[in-house]
CSV table of C-alpha atoms in Angstrom, one decimal:
chain,number,residue,atom,x,y,z
A,196,MET,CA,122.7,96.8,66.7
A,197,ALA,CA,119.6,96.8,69.0
A,198,TRP,CA,118.4,100.1,70.3
A,199,PHE,CA,119.5,99.1,73.7
A,200,ASP,CA,122.8,97.1,73.8
A,201,LYS,CA,123.5,96.6,77.5
A,202,GLN,CA,127.2,95.9,77.1
A,203,ILE,CA,127.9,98.9,74.9
A,204,PHE,CA,125.8,101.1,77.1
A,205,GLN,CA,127.6,100.0,80.2
A,206,LYS,CA,131.0,100.6,78.6
A,207,GLY,CA,129.9,104.1,77.8
A,208,ILE,CA,128.8,104.8,81.3
A,209,THR,CA,131.9,103.1,82.7
A,210,SER,CA,134.1,105.5,80.6
A,211,LEU,CA,132.0,108.5,81.8
A,212,PHE,CA,132.5,107.5,85.4
A,213,GLY,CA,136.2,106.8,85.3
A,214,GLY,CA,136.4,103.1,85.0
A,215,LEU,CA,133.7,102.1,87.5
A,216,ASP,CA,132.4,98.6,86.6
A,217,LEU,CA,128.6,98.9,86.4
A,218,GLY,CA,128.0,95.3,85.4
A,219,SER,CA,126.6,94.5,88.8
A,220,VAL,CA,124.0,97.3,88.7
A,221,GLY,CA,122.2,96.1,85.6
A,222,THR,CA,119.2,93.7,85.9
A,223,SER,CA,119.5,90.1,84.9
A,224,ALA,CA,116.0,89.2,85.9
A,225,ALA,CA,112.8,90.9,87.3
A,226,VAL,CA,113.2,92.4,90.8
A,227,THR,CA,110.5,92.6,93.5
A,228,LEU,CA,111.1,94.6,96.7
A,229,GLU,CA,108.7,94.7,99.7
A,230,ILE,CA,108.4,97.9,101.8
A,231,ASN,CA,106.6,98.3,105.2
A,232,VAL,CA,106.8,101.7,106.9
A,233,THR,CA,105.6,100.1,110.2
A,234,THR,CA,107.5,96.8,110.5
A,235,GLY,CA,110.3,97.2,108.0
A,236,SER,CA,114.0,98.2,108.5
A,237,ASP,CA,116.5,99.8,106.1
A,238,THR,CA,119.3,98.3,108.2
A,239,THR,CA,118.3,94.7,108.8
A,240,GLY,CA,115.7,94.3,106.0
A,241,ASN,CA,116.4,92.7,102.7
A,242,GLY,CA,113.3,93.6,100.7
A,243,THR,CA,111.4,90.4,101.1
A,244,LEU,CA,107.9,90.0,102.4
A,245,SER,CA,109.1,88.6,105.7
A,246,THR,CA,111.9,91.1,106.1
A,247,PRO,CA,110.9,94.2,104.3
A,248,TYR,CA,112.7,97.6,104.0
A,249,LYS,CA,111.2,100.6,105.8
A,250,THR,CA,111.4,103.2,103.1
A,251,ILE,CA,110.8,103.5,99.4
A,252,GLY,CA,114.1,105.4,99.1
A,253,LYS,CA,116.0,102.4,100.3
A,254,ALA,CA,114.3,100.2,97.7
A,255,LEU,CA,115.2,102.7,94.9
A,256,SER,CA,118.8,102.8,96.1
A,257,VAL,CA,119.3,99.1,96.0
A,258,ALA,CA,117.3,98.5,92.8
A,259,PRO,CA,119.6,98.1,89.7
A,260,PHE,CA,120.3,101.4,88.1
A,261,LEU,CA,120.2,99.9,84.5
A,262,ALA,CA,116.9,98.1,84.1
A,263,ALA,CA,116.2,95.8,81.2
A,264,HIS,CA,113.6,94.0,83.3
A,265,ALA,CA,110.7,94.9,85.7
A,266,ILE,CA,111.5,96.4,89.1
A,267,GLN,CA,108.5,96.0,91.3
A,268,ILE,CA,108.3,97.9,94.6
A,269,ASN,CA,105.3,96.9,96.8
A,270,LEU,CA,104.1,99.2,99.6
A,271,ALA,CA,102.3,98.0,102.7
A,272,ALA,CA,99.6,100.2,104.2
A,273,GLY,CA,100.8,103.4,105.9
A,274,ILE,CA,102.1,106.9,105.4
A,275,TYR,CA,105.5,107.3,103.7
A,276,PRO,CA,107.1,110.7,104.3
A,277,GLU,CA,109.9,110.8,101.7
A,278,LEU,CA,111.4,112.5,98.8
A,279,LEU,CA,111.6,110.0,95.9
A,280,ASN,CA,114.1,110.3,93.1
A,281,VAL,CA,113.5,107.8,90.3
A,282,THR,CA,116.4,108.2,87.9
A,283,HIS,CA,116.9,104.7,86.5
A,284,VAL,CA,118.0,104.1,83.0
A,285,LEU,CA,115.4,101.9,81.3
A,286,ALA,CA,115.7,99.6,78.3
A,287,SER,CA,112.6,98.9,76.1
A,288,THR,CA,111.7,96.0,78.5
A,289,GLY,CA,112.7,97.9,81.7
A,290,LYS,CA,110.3,99.6,84.0
A,291,VAL,CA,110.0,100.7,87.7
A,292,THR,CA,106.5,100.2,89.3
A,293,ILE,CA,105.7,101.5,92.8
A,294,THR,CA,102.4,99.9,93.9
A,295,GLY,CA,100.2,100.6,97.0
A,296,ALA,CA,96.9,99.0,97.8
A,297,PHE,CA,93.2,99.7,98.4
A,298,GLN,CA,91.1,99.1,101.5
A,299,ALA,CA,87.3,99.2,102.1
A,300,PHE,CA,85.7,102.5,102.7
A,301,THR,CA,82.6,102.8,104.9
A,302,PRO,CA,80.3,105.7,103.7
A,303,ALA,CA,78.8,108.0,106.3
A,304,THR,CA,75.4,106.8,105.0
A,305,GLY,CA,74.3,104.4,102.3
A,306,PRO,CA,75.8,101.1,101.0
A,307,ALA,CA,79.5,100.4,100.5
A,308,SER,CA,78.7,98.0,97.6
A,309,GLY,CA,76.0,97.1,95.2
A,310,THR,CA,75.0,96.6,91.6
A,311,PHE,CA,74.1,99.5,89.3
A,312,ASP,CA,70.6,99.1,88.2
A,313,GLY,CA,70.8,100.5,84.7
A,314,SER,CA,69.0,103.8,85.5
A,315,PHE,CA,71.3,106.6,84.5
A,316,ALA,CA,70.8,110.3,84.8
A,317,GLU,CA,72.5,112.8,82.5
A,318,PRO,CA,74.7,110.3,80.6
A,319,LEU,CA,76.7,113.2,79.1
A,320,ALA,CA,77.8,114.1,82.6
A,321,ASN,CA,79.3,110.7,83.3
A,322,THR,CA,76.9,109.4,86.1
A,323,ALA,CA,75.9,106.0,87.4
A,324,LYS,CA,72.9,105.5,89.5
A,325,LEU,CA,72.0,103.0,92.3
A,326,THR,CA,68.3,103.4,92.9
A,327,GLY,CA,67.4,103.5,96.7
A,328,ALA,CA,70.9,104.4,97.9
A,329,THR,CA,71.1,107.0,100.6
A,330,TRP,CA,74.6,108.4,100.4
A,331,THR,CA,75.6,111.6,102.0
A,332,VAL,CA,76.2,114.2,99.3
A,333,ASN,CA,79.9,114.3,98.2
A,334,ASN,CA,81.0,111.9,101.0
A,335,LEU,CA,82.3,109.7,98.3
A,336,LYS,CA,84.3,112.4,96.4
A,337,GLY,CA,87.8,111.2,95.9
A,338,LYS,CA,87.0,107.6,96.6
A,339,PHE,CA,87.0,104.8,94.0
A,340,LEU,CA,84.7,102.1,92.6
A,341,GLN,CA,86.2,98.7,92.6
A,342,ILE,CA,84.5,96.9,89.8
A,343,THR,CA,83.8,93.3,90.6
A,344,SER,CA,81.9,92.0,87.6
A,345,GLY,CA,81.6,92.5,83.8
A,346,SER,CA,84.3,93.5,81.3
A,347,LEU,CA,85.8,96.0,83.7
A,348,ASN,CA,86.2,93.5,86.5
A,349,GLY,CA,89.2,94.5,88.6
A,350,ARG,CA,89.4,98.1,87.5
A,351,TYR,CA,89.3,101.0,89.9
A,352,ILE,CA,87.3,104.1,88.8
A,353,PRO,CA,87.5,107.4,90.6
A,354,ILE,CA,84.4,109.2,92.0
A,355,GLY,CA,84.2,113.0,91.4
A,356,ALA,CA,81.0,113.8,93.2
A,357,ASN,CA,77.9,112.1,94.5
A,358,ALA,CA,74.2,112.7,95.3
A,359,ALA,CA,72.0,110.4,97.4
A,360,ASP,CA,71.8,107.7,94.7
A,361,THR,CA,74.1,108.9,91.9
A,362,LEU,CA,77.9,108.8,91.4
A,363,ASP,CA,79.8,111.1,89.0
A,364,ILE,CA,82.7,109.2,87.6
A,365,SER,CA,85.5,109.8,85.0
A,366,ALA,CA,83.7,108.2,82.0
A,367,ALA,CA,80.3,107.8,80.3
A,368,ALA,CA,78.8,105.2,82.6
A,369,ASN,CA,76.2,103.8,80.2
A,370,THR,CA,78.1,103.6,76.9
A,371,GLY,CA,81.0,101.8,75.3
A,372,THR,CA,83.8,100.4,77.4
A,373,TYR,CA,82.5,101.8,80.6
A,374,ASN,CA,79.0,100.3,80.4
A,375,LEU,CA,78.2,99.9,84.1
A,376,GLN,CA,74.6,98.7,83.8
A,377,GLY,CA,74.2,95.5,85.9
A,378,VAL,CA,77.8,95.8,87.1
A,379,SER,CA,78.7,95.1,90.8
A,380,PHE,CA,81.1,97.3,92.8
A,381,ASN,CA,82.7,98.1,96.1
A,382,ILE,CA,83.6,101.6,97.4
A,383,VAL,CA,87.2,101.7,98.4
A,384,GLU,CA,90.2,104.0,99.0
A,385,GLN,CA,93.9,103.8,99.0
A,386,SER,CA,95.6,102.5,102.1
A,387,VAL,CA,99.0,103.9,101.2
A,388,THR,CA,99.9,107.7,101.4
A,389,LEU,CA,103.0,109.4,100.1
A,390,ALA,CA,103.7,112.7,101.9
A,391,ARG,CA,106.5,115.2,102.3
A,392,ASP,CA,109.3,114.7,104.8
A,393,SER,CA,108.4,117.6,107.1
A,394,VAL,CA,111.2,116.7,109.5
A,395,GLY,CA,113.7,117.1,106.7
A,396,GLY,CA,112.2,120.4,105.6
A,397,GLN,CA,111.1,119.1,102.3
A,398,THR,CA,109.0,121.6,100.3
A,399,GLN,CA,109.7,121.2,96.6
A,400,ALA,CA,108.3,117.8,95.6
A,401,ILE,CA,107.4,114.3,96.8
A,402,MET,CA,108.6,112.6,93.7
A,403,TRP,CA,111.1,113.5,90.9
A,404,VAL,CA,111.1,111.3,87.8
A,405,SER,CA,113.8,111.3,85.2
A,406,ASN,CA,114.1,107.8,83.9
A,407,ASN,CA,116.0,108.1,80.7
A,408,PRO,CA,114.2,105.4,78.7
A,409,THR,CA,115.8,104.0,75.5
A,410,ASP,CA,112.4,104.1,73.8
A,411,PHE,CA,108.9,105.4,74.6
A,412,THR,CA,106.5,102.5,74.8
A,413,ALA,CA,103.3,102.0,76.9
A,414,ALA,CA,105.1,99.2,78.9
A,415,ASN,CA,108.2,101.3,79.5
A,416,GLY,CA,108.9,103.9,82.2
A,417,VAL,CA,108.0,104.6,85.8
A,418,THR,CA,104.5,103.8,87.2
A,419,LEU,CA,103.0,105.0,90.5
A,420,GLU,CA,99.8,103.2,91.3
A,421,ASN,CA,97.2,102.7,94.0
A,422,VAL,CA,98.4,105.4,96.4
A,423,LYS,CA,97.3,108.7,97.8
A,424,VAL,CA,99.7,111.7,97.4
A,425,ASP,CA,99.4,114.3,100.2
A,426,LEU,CA,100.6,117.6,98.8
A,427,THR,CA,100.2,119.5,102.1
A,428,GLY,CA,103.2,121.8,102.9
A,429,LEU,CA,104.7,121.7,99.4
A,430,THR,CA,105.4,125.0,97.6
A,431,ASN,CA,106.2,123.8,94.1
A,432,SER,CA,104.9,120.5,92.7
A,433,GLY,CA,104.0,117.1,94.1
A,434,ILE,CA,105.2,115.0,91.2
A,435,ARG,CA,107.7,116.5,88.7
A,436,VAL,CA,108.5,114.5,85.6
A,437,GLN,CA,111.7,115.9,84.0
A,438,GLN,CA,112.2,113.3,81.4
A,439,GLY,CA,111.0,109.9,80.3
A,440,VAL,CA,107.8,107.9,80.6
A,441,PHE,CA,105.6,108.2,83.7
A,442,HIS,CA,102.2,106.5,84.4
A,443,LEU,CA,99.9,107.7,87.2
A,444,ARG,CA,97.4,104.9,87.8
A,445,GLN,CA,94.5,104.6,90.2
A,446,CYS,CA,95.9,107.4,92.4
A,447,MET,CA,94.5,110.3,94.4
A,448,THR,CA,96.2,113.6,95.2
A,449,PHE,CA,95.0,116.1,97.8
A,450,THR,CA,96.2,119.0,100.0
A,451,GLY,CA,95.4,120.2,103.5
A,452,SER,CA,97.1,123.6,102.9
A,453,GLY,CA,99.0,125.4,100.1
A,454,ALA,CA,98.6,125.2,96.4
A,455,PRO,CA,101.3,123.2,94.7
A,456,THR,CA,101.0,121.8,91.2
A,457,ALA,CA,100.0,118.1,91.7
A,458,LEU,CA,101.7,116.9,88.5
A,459,PHE,CA,104.3,118.8,86.4
A,460,PRO,CA,105.5,117.0,83.3
A,461,THR,CA,108.1,119.1,81.4
A,462,GLY,CA,110.5,118.5,78.6
A,463,ARG,CA,110.7,117.3,75.0
A,464,HIS,CA,111.3,113.7,76.0
A,465,THR,CA,108.5,113.4,78.6
A,466,ARG,CA,105.4,111.3,78.1
A,467,VAL,CA,102.8,111.0,80.9
A,468,THR,CA,99.7,108.8,81.0
A,469,ILE,CA,97.1,109.3,83.7
A,470,THR,CA,94.7,106.4,84.2
A,471,ASP,CA,91.7,106.2,86.6
A,472,SER,CA,93.0,108.9,89.0
A,473,TYR,CA,91.5,111.7,91.0
A,474,VAL,CA,93.8,114.8,91.1
A,475,SER,CA,93.2,117.8,93.2
A,476,SER,CA,95.1,120.7,94.8
A,477,GLY,CA,94.7,124.0,96.5
A,478,ALA,CA,92.6,126.9,95.1
A,479,GLY,CA,95.6,128.8,93.6
A,480,ALA,CA,97.2,125.9,91.9
A,481,PHE,CA,97.7,124.6,88.3
A,482,VAL,CA,96.6,121.0,89.1
A,483,ILE,CA,98.3,119.5,86.1
A,484,SER,CA,100.8,121.7,84.3
A,485,ALA,CA,102.4,120.3,81.2
A,486,ALA,CA,105.2,122.3,79.6
A,487,SER,CA,108.0,122.3,76.9
A,488,CYS,CA,106.8,119.7,74.4
A,489,SER,CA,105.6,117.1,76.9
A,490,GLN,CA,102.8,114.7,75.9
A,491,VAL,CA,100.0,113.8,78.3
A,492,THR,CA,97.3,111.1,77.8
A,493,LEU,CA,94.2,111.1,79.9
A,494,ASP,CA,92.6,107.7,80.3
A,495,GLY,CA,90.1,108.0,83.1
A,496,LEU,CA,90.9,111.3,85.0
A,497,ILE,CA,89.0,113.5,87.5
A,498,VAL,CA,90.4,116.9,88.2
A,499,ASP,CA,88.6,118.7,91.0
A,500,GLY,CA,89.4,122.3,92.1
A,501,GLY,CA,92.5,124.3,91.7
A,502,ALA,CA,92.9,127.5,89.6
A,503,VAL,CA,93.5,125.6,86.3
A,504,GLY,CA,92.7,122.0,86.0
A,505,LEU,CA,95.0,121.2,83.2
A,506,SER,CA,97.5,123.7,81.6
A,507,ALA,CA,99.5,122.9,78.4
A,508,THR,CA,102.1,125.4,77.2
A,509,THR,CA,104.8,125.4,74.5
A,510,ASN,CA,104.1,122.6,72.0
A,511,CYS,CA,102.5,120.2,74.4
A,512,THR,CA,100.0,117.6,73.3
A,513,VAL,CA,97.1,116.4,75.4
A,514,THR,CA,95.1,113.4,74.3
A,515,THR,CA,91.9,112.0,75.8
A,516,SER,CA,91.7,108.2,75.5
A,517,THR,CA,89.1,105.4,76.3
A,518,GLY,CA,88.8,106.3,80.0
A,519,GLN,CA,88.0,110.0,79.2
A,520,ALA,CA,88.2,112.9,81.8
A,521,LEU,CA,86.0,115.0,84.1
A,522,ILE,CA,87.4,118.4,85.0
A,523,GLN,CA,85.3,120.5,87.5
A,524,ASN,CA,85.3,123.3,90.0
A,525,CYS,CA,88.3,125.2,88.8
A,526,THR,CA,88.5,128.9,89.8
A,527,THR,CA,90.1,130.2,86.6
A,528,ALA,CA,89.7,127.6,83.8
A,529,GLY,CA,89.1,123.9,83.5
A,530,MET,CA,91.7,123.6,80.7
A,531,SER,CA,94.2,126.2,79.4
A,532,PHE,CA,96.2,125.9,76.1
A,533,THR,CA,99.1,128.0,74.9
A,534,GLN,CA,100.9,127.0,71.6
A,535,SER,CA,99.7,123.4,72.2
A,536,TYR,CA,97.4,120.7,70.9
A,537,MET,CA,94.5,118.6,72.1
A,538,THR,CA,93.3,115.5,70.3
A,539,GLY,CA,91.4,112.3,71.1
A,540,GLY,CA,88.0,111.6,72.5
A,541,ARG,CA,85.7,112.6,75.2
A,542,ALA,CA,86.0,114.9,78.3
A,543,VAL,CA,83.6,116.8,80.4
A,544,ILE,CA,84.5,120.3,81.7
A,545,ARG,CA,81.9,121.8,84.1
A,546,SER,CA,81.4,124.2,86.9
A,547,CYS,CA,84.6,126.1,86.4
A,548,VAL,CA,84.9,129.9,85.7
A,549,ILE,CA,86.0,129.5,82.0
A,550,GLY,CA,85.6,126.0,80.7
A,551,MET,CA,88.5,126.1,78.2
A,552,ARG,CA,90.7,129.0,77.4
A,553,VAL,CA,92.9,129.0,74.3
A,554,PHE,CA,95.8,131.4,73.8
A,555,GLY,CA,97.9,131.7,70.7
A,556,GLN,CA,98.6,129.1,68.0
A,557,CYS,CA,96.7,126.1,69.3
A,558,ARG,CA,95.0,123.3,67.6
A,559,ILE,CA,92.1,121.9,69.6
A,560,THR,CA,90.4,118.9,67.7
A,561,PRO,CA,89.1,116.3,70.2
A,562,SER,CA,85.7,114.9,69.6
A,563,ASN,CA,82.7,114.6,72.0
A,564,LEU,CA,83.6,117.2,74.6
A,565,VAL,CA,80.9,118.4,77.0
A,566,VAL,CA,81.5,122.0,78.2
A,567,GLN,CA,78.7,122.9,80.5
A,568,ASN,CA,77.6,125.1,83.4
A,569,ASN,CA,80.7,127.2,83.6
A,570,THR,CA,80.3,130.7,85.2
A,571,ALA,CA,81.9,132.6,82.3
A,572,ALA,CA,82.4,131.4,78.7
A,573,GLY,CA,82.4,127.8,77.8
A,574,VAL,CA,85.4,128.2,75.4
A,575,HIS,CA,87.3,131.5,75.3
A,576,LEU,CA,89.9,132.3,72.7
A,577,LEU,CA,92.1,135.2,73.7
A,578,THR,CA,95.8,136.3,73.7
A,579,GLY,CA,98.3,136.6,76.5
A,580,GLY,CA,98.3,140.4,76.4
A,581,GLY,CA,94.6,140.7,75.9
A,582,THR,CA,94.9,142.1,72.4
A,583,GLY,CA,96.0,141.0,68.9
A,584,ASP,CA,96.5,137.7,67.1
A,585,ASN,CA,95.7,134.3,68.4
A,586,GLY,CA,95.8,132.1,65.3
A,587,SER,CA,94.1,129.0,66.8
A,588,THR,CA,91.9,126.3,65.3
A,589,VAL,CA,89.1,124.7,67.4
A,590,SER,CA,87.1,121.9,65.8
A,591,THR,CA,84.1,120.8,67.8
A,592,THR,CA,82.9,117.5,66.3
A,593,GLY,CA,80.4,116.0,68.6
A,594,TRP,CA,80.7,118.7,71.3
A,595,SER,CA,77.9,119.9,73.6
A,596,ILE,CA,78.4,123.5,74.8
A,597,THR,CA,75.5,124.3,77.1
A,598,GLY,CA,74.4,126.3,80.2
A,599,ASN,CA,77.5,128.6,80.4
A,600,THR,CA,76.8,131.9,82.0
A,601,THR,CA,78.2,134.1,79.2
A,602,ALA,CA,79.0,132.9,75.6
A,603,GLY,CA,79.2,129.3,74.6
A,604,ILE,CA,82.3,130.3,72.5
A,605,ALA,CA,83.9,133.7,72.9
A,606,LEU,CA,86.5,135.1,70.5
A,607,ASP,CA,88.4,138.1,72.0
A,608,SER,CA,91.3,137.8,69.5
A,609,SER,CA,92.0,137.5,65.8
A,610,HIS,CA,92.9,135.0,63.1
A,611,ASN,CA,91.0,132.1,64.6
A,612,TRP,CA,88.9,129.4,63.0
A,613,ILE,CA,86.0,127.8,64.9
A,614,HIS,CA,84.4,124.8,63.1
A,615,LEU,CA,81.1,123.6,64.5
A,616,SER,CA,80.6,120.0,63.2
A,617,THR,CA,77.8,117.9,64.7
A,618,THR,CA,77.8,120.4,67.6
A,619,THR,CA,75.1,121.5,70.0
A,620,VAL,CA,75.4,125.0,71.4
A,621,SER,CA,72.4,125.9,73.6
A,622,THR,CA,71.1,127.7,76.7
A,623,ASN,CA,74.2,129.9,77.1
A,624,GLY,CA,73.8,133.2,78.9
A,625,THR,CA,74.7,135.5,76.0
A,626,PHE,CA,75.5,134.3,72.4
A,627,GLY,CA,76.2,130.8,71.3
A,628,VAL,CA,79.3,132.0,69.4
A,629,GLN,CA,80.5,135.6,69.8
A,630,ALA,CA,83.3,137.2,67.9
A,631,SER,CA,83.8,140.3,70.1
A,632,ASN,CA,84.2,143.8,68.9
A,633,LEU,CA,86.7,144.3,71.7
A,634,LYS,CA,90.4,143.6,72.1
A,635,GLY,CA,91.3,143.4,68.4
A,636,GLY,CA,88.9,140.6,67.7
A,637,GLY,CA,88.9,140.4,63.9
A,638,PHE,CA,89.7,138.2,60.9
A,639,ASN,CA,88.0,135.2,62.6
A,640,GLN,CA,86.2,132.5,60.7
A,641,VAL,CA,83.2,130.6,62.2
A,642,SER,CA,81.9,127.7,60.1
A,643,THR,CA,79.0,125.3,60.7
A,644,THR,CA,77.5,122.2,59.0
A,645,SER,CA,74.0,121.0,58.5
A,646,ALA,CA,74.3,119.0,61.7
A,647,THR,CA,75.0,122.0,63.9
A,648,ILE,CA,72.3,122.8,66.5
A,649,MET,CA,71.9,126.2,68.0
A,650,ALA,CA,69.1,126.7,70.5
A,651,SER,CA,67.9,129.0,73.3
A,652,ASN,CA,71.1,131.1,73.6
A,653,THR,CA,69.9,134.2,75.4
A,654,SER,CA,71.3,136.9,73.1
A,655,GLY,CA,71.2,134.9,69.9
A,656,ASP,CA,73.0,132.1,68.0
A,657,PHE,CA,76.0,134.1,66.6
A,658,SER,CA,77.5,137.6,66.6
A,659,ILE,CA,80.4,138.5,64.3
A,660,ASP,CA,80.5,142.1,65.4
A,661,GLY,CA,80.2,141.6,69.1
A,662,THR,CA,76.6,142.9,69.5
A,663,ALA,CA,74.3,142.1,66.6
A,664,ALA,CA,72.7,138.7,66.6
A,665,ILE,CA,72.5,136.3,63.6
A,666,SER,CA,70.4,133.2,63.9
A,667,LEU,CA,71.4,129.9,62.4
A,668,ALA,CA,68.2,130.0,60.5
A,669,ALA,CA,69.1,133.3,58.9
A,670,LEU,CA,72.5,132.0,57.9
A,671,ARG,CA,70.9,129.0,56.3
A,672,ALA,CA,68.4,131.2,54.5
A,673,ASP,CA,71.1,133.4,53.0
A,674,GLY,CA,71.7,132.5,49.4
A,675,ASP,CA,75.5,132.0,49.9
A,676,LYS,CA,75.2,130.8,53.5
A,677,ASP,CA,78.1,133.2,54.0
A,678,MET,CA,78.1,136.4,56.1
A,679,LEU,CA,80.9,138.9,56.7
A,680,ASP,CA,81.4,141.8,59.1
A,681,PRO,CA,83.0,144.4,56.8
A,682,VAL,CA,84.7,146.3,59.7
A,683,ARG,CA,86.3,143.5,61.5
A,684,LEU,CA,86.3,140.9,58.7
A,685,ASN,CA,84.9,138.2,60.9
A,686,ARG,CA,83.2,135.6,58.7
A,687,LEU,CA,80.3,133.2,59.4
A,688,PHE,CA,79.5,130.5,56.9
A,689,GLU,CA,78.1,127.0,56.5
A,690,PHE,CA,79.6,124.2,54.5
């Protein structure tokens, strides 16, 4: 029997609901519904382009509940103040997609289009340069590049910050898939905004997703794309994913007041992919908060502001993909992990207080992270109560940990393993790696390889007792390349 047998499934649901015939609510073909908040009507409309509905809620209510095909909901320009509940049951070929649109953006100064000239500053910081542009600083933050040539033609890439002639984007602008040298672009923004229903007193969320998929494939699930999400006035979360597959694609979230979580995936059967999106919230918020075994994939993400940019707790997995991530300006930590995992490729965490904090029993193994210019430690391993065991592993293959105000990596807990492989740790304000003599910080292992580079850390390369410095050169000159603090049993060695 196929994983999704529509007849058997409908009979089960029919039995559950007392004999109701649900045959008419399953899809027999793809469905497209048109919505226009300005000209549409939920009374006289029929969801066509010429006679659209007025609200997204109306479209969701008339769309078949059992979807074995694509349900496409297209939004005309405007502001949609609604609470959306997406609870459809989806077969392996079933999906619900809610699509907005983009419009041209006119910068305060400087060009609205151009061709990147191949001159790139700080490639590790994900920047693209247009020589001679005269943009107003950060006027383009939260806007998008519409790529109009090259292999990325048709893709929309978020802008995290800008100088007069330089854009900070969500991926390395001069390498690999995102090579923008010689690529043409327009600067655009979304013309569709989802907002809370203030008249109805809505405060908890703008969108609830529980889509009950019969399998978890990239093509399955619910997609929200090409829209802004205004979190203003919410007290909990903007988008809450209770179960199923959810894709946030080419979207932007913001708030005028309050500090709700922008995106809250929770639950063992929850998988979220964020692609080419700019996500922000108020100063006190967890911008993205993943909990309870959910899985989150980052494929072109900018997180800007909030207390914690991305939090993962209780057996969650965070993976960075081709599009990568830029997390910045968070007032507590750029990323925070508790009993969770991080894998995949590249991300940049910068200008936060702590770059990445790691509580107990985590495994952090992505490659090519940049952790730079944070106002405390770049990476901080600690425990929830401030003392005792942590038991985490952090492997830093290809990482660059530079310019952080205190230690590059700080260990204020015990039973951790830090492995520096092809890693650069430099110009940090205290030690490159510091196993503290405070808060029970013992039984830690710090290992290096011949490709590790330590340079210009103010207090020294390593400390395994919290205060005394050990240089990388001294470690390599030691006959065993193995050093131990006999009091705390912190160990430093090179493979």
